[in-house]
mmCIF file of C-alpha atoms in Angstrom:
data_model
loop_
_atom_site.group_PDB
_atom_site.id
_atom_site.type_symbol
_atom_site.label_atom_id
_atom_site.label_comp_id
_atom_site.label_asym_id
_atom_site.label_seq_id
_atom_site.Cartn_x
_atom_site.Cartn_y
_atom_site.Cartn_z
ATOM 1 C CA MET A 1 0.026 -0.116 -0.032
ATOM 2 C CA SER A 2 3.155 2.149 -0.229
ATOM 3 C CA ASP A 3 1.345 4.005 -3.336
ATOM 4 C CA CYS A 4 -1.222 5.337 -0.750
ATOM 5 C CA ALA A 5 0.622 5.877 2.215
ATOM 6 C CA ASN A 6 0.180 9.664 1.875
ATOM 7 C CA ALA A 7 -3.477 9.186 2.031
ATOM 8 C CA LEU A 8 -3.299 7.592 5.242
ATOM 9 C CA GLU A 9 -1.983 10.704 7.002
ATOM 10 C CA HIS A 10 -5.316 12.427 5.849
ATOM 11 C CA MET A 11 -7.937 10.080 6.689
ATOM 12 C CA LYS A 12 -9.577 8.323 9.517
ATOM 13 C CA ILE A 13 -12.182 5.217 9.983
ATOM 14 C CA SER A 14 -14.463 4.664 12.505
ATOM 15 C CA GLY A 15 -16.852 1.624 13.140
ATOM 16 C CA ARG A 16 -20.128 1.227 14.636
ATOM 17 C CA PHE A 17 -21.252 -2.339 15.304
ATOM 18 C CA GLY A 18 -24.756 -2.947 15.471
ATOM 19 C CA GLU A 19 -28.021 -1.703 13.449
ATOM 20 C CA GLU A 20 -29.041 1.648 14.399
ATOM 21 C CA ASP A 21 -32.583 2.842 15.307
ATOM 22 C CA GLY A 22 -33.058 0.243 18.036
ATOM 23 C CA SER A 23 -32.742 -2.580 15.920
ATOM 24 C CA ARG A 24 -30.946 -5.666 16.766
ATOM 25 C CA PRO A 25 -27.400 -6.106 17.197
ATOM 26 C CA ILE A 26 -25.457 -8.638 14.591
ATOM 27 C CA GLU A 27 -25.287 -11.266 17.443
ATOM 28 C CA GLU A 28 -28.707 -11.756 17.521
ATOM 29 C CA ALA A 29 -28.679 -12.832 13.597
ATOM 30 C CA PHE A 30 -25.614 -14.889 13.543
ATOM 31 C CA CYS A 31 -25.041 -18.310 14.700
ATOM 32 C CA ASP A 32 -21.663 -20.399 14.766
ATOM 33 C CA GLY A 33 -21.887 -24.050 13.511
ATOM 34 C CA HIS A 34 -23.127 -25.359 16.896
ATOM 35 C CA GLY A 35 -26.303 -23.023 16.437
ATOM 36 C CA ALA A 36 -25.184 -20.562 19.472
ATOM 37 C CA PRO A 37 -24.990 -16.796 18.948
ATOM 38 C CA ALA A 38 -21.615 -15.657 17.715
ATOM 39 C CA ASP A 39 -19.924 -12.594 16.958
ATOM 40 C CA GLY A 40 -19.105 -12.719 13.160
ATOM 41 C CA THR A 41 -18.137 -8.949 12.652
ATOM 42 C CA ALA A 42 -14.400 -10.014 12.465
ATOM 43 C CA ALA A 43 -14.995 -12.482 9.559
ATOM 44 C CA PHE A 44 -16.344 -9.949 7.049
ATOM 45 C CA PHE A 45 -15.046 -6.459 6.357
ATOM 46 C CA PRO A 46 -15.891 -3.323 4.093
ATOM 47 C CA ILE A 47 -14.020 -3.121 0.972
ATOM 48 C CA VAL A 48 -12.576 0.272 -0.412
ATOM 49 C CA GLN A 49 -10.896 1.807 -3.100
ATOM 50 C CA MET A 50 -7.679 3.859 -2.171
ATOM 51 C CA ARG A 51 -6.493 6.713 -3.880
ATOM 52 C CA GLU A 52 -3.266 8.307 -3.196
ATOM 53 C CA ARG A 53 -4.819 11.819 -3.419
ATOM 54 C CA GLY A 54 -8.598 12.467 -2.567
ATOM 55 C CA PRO A 55 -10.934 10.508 -0.468
ATOM 56 C CA TRP A 56 -11.235 6.551 -0.631
ATOM 57 C CA SER A 57 -14.387 5.051 -1.750
ATOM 58 C CA PRO A 58 -16.455 2.372 0.131
ATOM 59 C CA ILE A 59 -17.479 -0.019 -2.611
ATOM 60 C CA GLY A 60 -18.780 -3.253 -1.043
ATOM 61 C CA THR A 61 -18.359 -6.034 1.598
ATOM 62 C CA GLY A 62 -15.833 -9.004 1.538
ATOM 63 C CA PHE A 63 -15.743 -11.785 3.892
ATOM 64 C CA PHE A 64 -12.938 -14.440 4.778
ATOM 65 C CA ILE A 65 -13.210 -18.175 3.832
ATOM 66 C CA SER A 66 -9.762 -19.143 5.315
ATOM 67 C CA ASN A 67 -8.112 -18.108 8.136
ATOM 68 C CA ASN A 68 -4.881 -16.477 6.081
ATOM 69 C CA GLY A 69 -6.666 -13.439 4.398
ATOM 70 C CA LEU A 70 -8.379 -15.239 1.362
ATOM 71 C CA PHE A 71 -12.045 -13.939 0.957
ATOM 72 C CA ALA A 72 -14.992 -13.861 -1.268
ATOM 73 C CA THR A 73 -16.978 -11.194 -2.405
ATOM 74 C CA ALA A 74 -19.169 -10.217 -5.355
ATOM 75 C CA LYS A 75 -17.434 -9.963 -8.780
ATOM 76 C CA HIS A 76 -19.068 -6.500 -9.459
ATOM 77 C CA VAL A 77 -17.567 -5.190 -6.629
ATOM 78 C CA VAL A 78 -14.147 -5.295 -7.839
ATOM 79 C CA LEU A 79 -14.545 -4.557 -11.596
ATOM 80 C CA ASP A 80 -15.212 -1.015 -13.050
ATOM 81 C CA GLU A 81 -17.715 -0.505 -15.673
ATOM 82 C CA GLN A 82 -15.503 -1.592 -18.196
ATOM 83 C CA GLY A 83 -15.290 -4.834 -16.488
ATOM 84 C CA ARG A 84 -11.645 -4.062 -15.571
ATOM 85 C CA LEU A 85 -9.982 -4.898 -12.318
ATOM 86 C CA MET A 86 -10.183 -1.540 -10.169
ATOM 87 C CA ASP A 87 -6.949 -0.355 -8.800
ATOM 88 C CA GLY A 88 -6.190 0.310 -5.053
ATOM 89 C CA LEU A 89 -8.531 -2.202 -3.354
ATOM 90 C CA ALA A 90 -8.325 -2.758 0.147
ATOM 91 C CA GLY A 91 -10.188 -4.698 3.094
ATOM 92 C CA VAL A 92 -10.714 -2.788 6.318
ATOM 93 C CA GLN A 93 -10.728 -5.036 9.199
ATOM 94 C CA LEU A 94 -12.391 -3.949 12.287
ATOM 95 C CA LEU A 95 -11.325 -5.794 15.259
ATOM 96 C CA ARG A 96 -13.977 -4.768 17.760
ATOM 97 C CA ASN A 97 -12.605 -6.723 20.824
ATOM 98 C CA GLU A 98 -9.229 -5.575 20.131
ATOM 99 C CA ASN A 99 -10.686 -1.887 19.206
ATOM 100 C CA ARG A 100 -8.516 -1.466 16.253
ATOM 101 C CA VAL A 101 -8.532 -1.304 12.617
ATOM 102 C CA ILE A 102 -5.964 -3.086 10.234
ATOM 103 C CA ILE A 103 -6.156 -1.729 6.468
ATOM 104 C CA ARG A 104 -4.925 -4.689 4.373
ATOM 105 C CA GLN A 105 -4.448 -4.414 0.491
ATOM 106 C CA ALA A 106 -6.575 -6.580 -1.542
ATOM 107 C CA LYS A 107 -4.308 -8.754 -3.966
ATOM 108 C CA LYS A 108 -4.451 -11.929 -6.185
ATOM 109 C CA ILE A 109 -7.903 -11.371 -7.166
ATOM 110 C CA ALA A 110 -9.488 -13.803 -9.373
ATOM 111 C CA VAL A 111 -13.220 -13.381 -10.881
ATOM 112 C CA HIS A 112 -15.516 -15.818 -12.345
ATOM 113 C CA PRO A 113 -16.240 -15.773 -15.889
ATOM 114 C CA ARG A 114 -19.914 -15.593 -15.675
ATOM 115 C CA ALA A 115 -21.125 -15.753 -11.977
ATOM 116 C CA ASP A 116 -21.282 -12.529 -9.823
ATOM 117 C CA VAL A 117 -18.430 -13.796 -7.463
ATOM 118 C CA ALA A 118 -14.751 -13.201 -6.795
ATOM 119 C CA ILE A 119 -12.060 -14.252 -4.507
ATOM 120 C CA GLY A 120 -8.734 -12.427 -3.371
ATOM 121 C CA PHE A 121 -6.251 -12.324 -0.599
ATOM 122 C CA LEU A 122 -5.881 -9.664 1.939
ATOM 123 C CA PHE A 123 -1.981 -8.777 2.061
ATOM 124 C CA ASP A 124 -0.328 -9.405 5.611
ATOM 125 C CA ARG A 125 1.849 -6.925 6.464
ATOM 126 C CA GLU A 126 3.191 -8.893 9.351
ATOM 127 C CA PHE A 127 3.777 -12.070 7.573
ATOM 128 C CA ALA A 128 5.755 -9.974 4.795
ATOM 129 C CA ALA A 129 8.045 -8.511 7.538
ATOM 130 C CA GLY A 130 8.589 -11.923 8.944
ATOM 131 C CA ARG A 131 6.658 -11.434 12.092
ATOM 132 C CA GLY A 132 4.186 -14.353 11.657
ATOM 133 C CA GLN A 133 1.044 -14.907 9.843
ATOM 134 C CA THR A 134 -2.049 -12.999 11.020
ATOM 135 C CA VAL A 135 -4.735 -15.269 11.954
ATOM 136 C CA ASN A 136 -8.441 -14.297 11.127
ATOM 137 C CA LYS A 137 -11.737 -15.490 11.903
ATOM 138 C CA CYS A 138 -13.637 -17.027 8.641
ATOM 139 C CA PHE A 139 -16.856 -18.581 7.606
ATOM 140 C CA ALA A 140 -17.881 -21.913 6.643
ATOM 141 C CA LEU A 141 -19.247 -22.506 3.491
ATOM 142 C CA SER A 142 -22.079 -24.901 2.278
ATOM 143 C CA ARG A 143 -22.879 -26.655 -0.883
ATOM 144 C CA GLU A 144 -26.219 -27.240 0.394
ATOM 145 C CA LEU A 145 -28.926 -24.728 -0.286
ATOM 146 C CA PRO A 146 -31.602 -24.014 2.355
ATOM 147 C CA ALA A 147 -35.188 -25.118 1.106
ATOM 148 C CA VAL A 148 -37.522 -22.239 -0.276
ATOM 149 C CA GLY A 149 -39.185 -20.704 2.560
ATOM 150 C CA SER A 150 -36.163 -21.003 4.721
ATOM 151 C CA LYS A 151 -34.790 -17.877 6.900
ATOM 152 C CA VAL A 152 -31.622 -16.476 5.477
ATOM 153 C CA VAL A 153 -29.392 -13.739 6.886
ATOM 154 C CA THR A 154 -26.560 -11.495 5.486
ATOM 155 C CA MET A 155 -24.102 -9.432 7.357
ATOM 156 C CA ALA A 156 -22.539 -6.546 5.394
ATOM 157 C CA PHE A 157 -21.468 -2.666 5.806
ATOM 158 C CA PRO A 158 -24.171 -0.971 3.759
ATOM 159 C CA ASN A 159 -24.670 2.418 3.536
ATOM 160 C CA SER A 160 -21.260 3.528 4.489
ATOM 161 C CA GLN A 161 -20.620 7.491 5.037
ATOM 162 C CA LEU A 162 -17.867 9.606 3.555
ATOM 163 C CA THR A 163 -17.274 13.078 5.191
ATOM 164 C CA GLU A 164 -14.464 15.730 4.123
ATOM 165 C CA ASP A 165 -13.355 18.521 6.375
ATOM 166 C CA GLN A 166 -10.269 20.911 5.035
ATOM 167 C CA GLY A 167 -8.699 18.232 2.954
ATOM 168 C CA ALA A 168 -9.107 15.223 5.593
ATOM 169 C CA PHE A 169 -11.801 12.874 5.164
ATOM 170 C CA SER A 170 -13.432 10.149 7.333
ATOM 171 C CA LEU A 171 -15.200 6.802 6.525
ATOM 172 C CA LYS A 172 -17.845 5.474 9.017
ATOM 173 C CA PHE A 173 -18.951 1.806 8.656
ATOM 174 C CA ALA A 174 -22.118 0.301 10.351
ATOM 175 C CA THR A 175 -22.585 -3.404 10.670
ATOM 176 C CA SER A 176 -25.822 -4.543 9.357
ATOM 177 C CA ALA A 177 -27.569 -7.872 9.831
ATOM 178 C CA VAL A 178 -30.741 -8.402 7.311
ATOM 179 C CA ALA A 179 -32.823 -11.294 7.630
ATOM 180 C CA GLY A 180 -35.520 -12.834 4.701
ATOM 181 C CA THR A 181 -36.524 -16.054 3.190
ATOM 182 C CA LEU A 182 -35.495 -17.797 0.359
ATOM 183 C CA GLU A 183 -38.013 -17.420 -2.325
ATOM 184 C CA GLU A 184 -37.050 -19.028 -5.590
ATOM 185 C CA TYR A 185 -33.975 -20.915 -7.307
ATOM 186 C CA HIS A 186 -32.485 -19.682 -10.622
ATOM 187 C CA PRO A 187 -30.001 -22.867 -11.306
ATOM 188 C CA ASP A 188 -29.352 -21.319 -14.892
ATOM 189 C CA GLY A 189 -28.943 -17.727 -13.672
ATOM 190 C CA ARG A 190 -31.641 -14.848 -13.783
ATOM 191 C CA ASP A 191 -30.795 -13.466 -17.030
ATOM 192 C CA ALA A 192 -27.913 -13.428 -19.651
ATOM 193 C CA VAL A 193 -26.326 -10.094 -18.623
ATOM 194 C CA MET A 194 -26.547 -8.991 -15.030
ATOM 195 C CA LEU A 195 -26.916 -12.368 -13.273
ATOM 196 C CA PRO A 196 -26.239 -15.570 -15.711
ATOM 197 C CA GLY A 197 -24.529 -17.577 -12.836
ATOM 198 C CA ARG A 198 -26.412 -19.763 -10.257
ATOM 199 C CA CYS A 199 -28.340 -17.863 -7.964
ATOM 200 C CA VAL A 200 -31.520 -17.492 -5.632
ATOM 201 C CA ARG A 201 -34.110 -14.727 -5.036
ATOM 202 C CA THR A 202 -34.900 -13.804 -1.661
ATOM 203 C CA SER A 203 -36.829 -11.362 0.499
ATOM 204 C CA MET A 204 -34.042 -9.396 1.918
ATOM 205 C CA ASP A 205 -33.682 -5.931 1.384
ATOM 206 C CA ILE A 206 -29.824 -5.576 0.287
ATOM 207 C CA ALA A 207 -28.578 -2.001 0.396
ATOM 208 C CA ALA A 208 -25.874 -0.167 -1.200
ATOM 209 C CA GLY A 209 -22.413 -1.521 -0.062
ATOM 210 C CA ALA A 210 -23.805 -4.862 1.046
ATOM 211 C CA SER A 211 -22.703 -6.408 -2.315
ATOM 212 C CA GLY A 212 -20.371 -9.223 -1.535
ATOM 213 C CA GLY A 213 -21.668 -9.999 1.721
ATOM 214 C CA PRO A 214 -22.275 -13.606 3.155
ATOM 215 C CA VAL A 215 -25.458 -14.991 3.134
ATOM 216 C CA ALA A 216 -26.025 -17.787 5.714
ATOM 217 C CA PHE A 217 -28.884 -20.237 6.904
ATOM 218 C CA GLY A 218 -29.176 -22.808 9.613
ATOM 219 C CA ASP A 219 -26.381 -22.754 11.920
ATOM 220 C CA GLY A 220 -24.627 -20.038 10.176
ATOM 221 C CA TRP A 221 -23.282 -21.982 6.992
ATOM 222 C CA VAL A 222 -22.581 -19.501 4.082
ATOM 223 C CA PHE A 223 -24.188 -20.800 1.095
ATOM 224 C CA GLY A 224 -24.438 -17.566 -1.139
ATOM 225 C CA VAL A 225 -22.997 -13.999 -1.789
ATOM 226 C CA ASN A 226 -25.113 -10.888 -2.068
ATOM 227 C CA SER A 227 -25.202 -9.623 -5.431
ATOM 228 C CA THR A 228 -28.019 -7.352 -6.388
ATOM 229 C CA GLY A 229 -31.189 -6.018 -5.079
ATOM 230 C CA MET A 230 -33.801 -3.357 -5.385
ATOM 231 C CA GLU A 231 -32.891 -1.172 -2.283
ATOM 232 C CA GLY A 232 -35.884 -0.150 -0.069
ATOM 233 C CA ALA A 233 -37.648 -3.336 -1.514
ATOM 234 C CA PRO A 234 -37.890 -6.828 -0.148
ATOM 235 C CA ILE A 235 -35.780 -8.297 -3.084
ATOM 236 C CA GLY A 236 -32.384 -9.675 -2.978
ATOM 237 C CA PHE A 237 -30.501 -11.941 -5.310
ATOM 238 C CA VAL A 238 -27.898 -14.233 -3.878
ATOM 239 C CA SER A 239 -24.989 -15.758 -5.986
ATOM 240 C CA SER A 240 -23.994 -19.345 -5.388
ATOM 241 C CA VAL A 241 -21.157 -20.463 -3.259
ATOM 242 C CA GLU A 242 -20.942 -23.390 -5.649
ATOM 243 C CA ASP A 243 -19.372 -20.940 -8.262
ATOM 244 C CA VAL A 244 -16.828 -19.530 -5.711
ATOM 245 C CA LEU A 245 -15.373 -23.049 -5.484
ATOM 246 C CA ASP A 246 -14.106 -22.979 -9.097
ATOM 247 C CA LEU A 247 -12.117 -19.952 -8.683
ATOM 248 C CA ASP A 248 -8.367 -20.505 -8.613
ATOM 249 C CA ALA A 249 -6.533 -19.012 -5.475
ATOM 250 C CA GLY A 250 -3.200 -18.960 -7.304
ATOM 251 C CA ARG A 251 -0.309 -19.582 -5.834
ATOM 252 C CA VAL A 252 -0.457 -20.810 -2.233
ATOM 253 C CA ARG A 253 1.892 -22.036 0.555
ATOM 254 C CA LEU A 254 0.320 -24.848 2.460
ATOM 255 C CA PRO A 255 0.759 -25.174 6.220
ATOM 256 C CA GLY A 256 3.790 -27.435 5.777
ATOM 257 C CA GLY A 257 5.502 -25.153 3.819
ATOM 258 C CA GLU A 258 4.761 -26.873 0.253
ATOM 259 C CA ILE A 259 4.024 -24.367 -2.343
ATOM 260 C CA ARG A 260 1.255 -25.093 -5.043
ATOM 261 C CA GLU A 261 1.232 -22.998 -8.144
ATOM 262 C CA GLN A 262 -2.482 -23.378 -8.473
ATOM 263 C CA ALA A 263 -5.342 -24.506 -6.328
ATOM 264 C CA THR A 264 -9.043 -23.760 -6.618
ATOM 265 C CA ILE A 265 -10.896 -23.389 -3.568
ATOM 266 C CA ARG A 266 -12.581 -26.764 -3.875
ATOM 267 C CA ASP A 267 -8.808 -28.013 -3.872
ATOM 268 C CA LEU A 268 -8.144 -26.031 -0.487
ATOM 269 C CA ALA A 269 -11.417 -27.473 1.116
ATOM 270 C CA GLU A 270 -10.074 -30.983 0.172
ATOM 271 C CA LEU A 271 -7.052 -29.797 2.131
ATOM 272 C CA GLY A 272 -9.019 -28.538 5.146
ATOM 273 C CA LEU A 273 -7.843 -24.814 4.528
ATOM 274 C CA VAL A 274 -11.576 -23.843 3.728
ATOM 275 C CA ILE A 275 -14.120 -25.542 5.518
ATOM 276 C CA LEU A 276 -16.908 -27.060 3.206
ATOM 277 C CA ARG A 277 -19.859 -29.246 3.578
#
């Protein structure tokens, strides 16, 4: 992130955890693999576009799928209007329990040729400096789809706020947990242009900035990625985790030190590095 080092002197980031207006905190919507209430905020994060000069732009949400910085998001979050990968992407990791923020540059981003899903790695400065691997919380993935009528929930950072004052700027993020029901399957895609990949329609209101967030059911297993919706209306489309499994994470170092030049998310799941059922 050296190209944006100067910008760091002129920005600040704050996080508000839990929905506003008296609505429930995120812990009441998220459960761990045993069905118990859990804090999932450390496993998902806002994605921003950094600029060397000028304010940074909040553009969506990502979530960790392994404990080494590997994340998933929506493809349209990381591409510009011409379909090119945007420069200066970063994840803002908000660690509530430690009361600190880690800004990690997004690297090795891979996008699906059809589906609205993408993966990447958040660069680990500590590891690069030889100070050990940063271990993050992560979500478990599910190839199983909930039945029509099942309750589903998404966790994201919608409606982020950007303010400027005399050359300095501030980004404010608020976590949000939104619940709904699964209403319809689209195994061959919703349409040929916007969502040609496998997806489902839900009754969730997916607000701006929530794109790329994880969508879970049951005991917290993530089966989808927020793609698109009609803001202010109970209609939200979710891309399938099944398409995430096909993406190539590129060159990866395995726990024993072995280097794999190529490894799909499915390969990493077989190695136990991504939790999948």
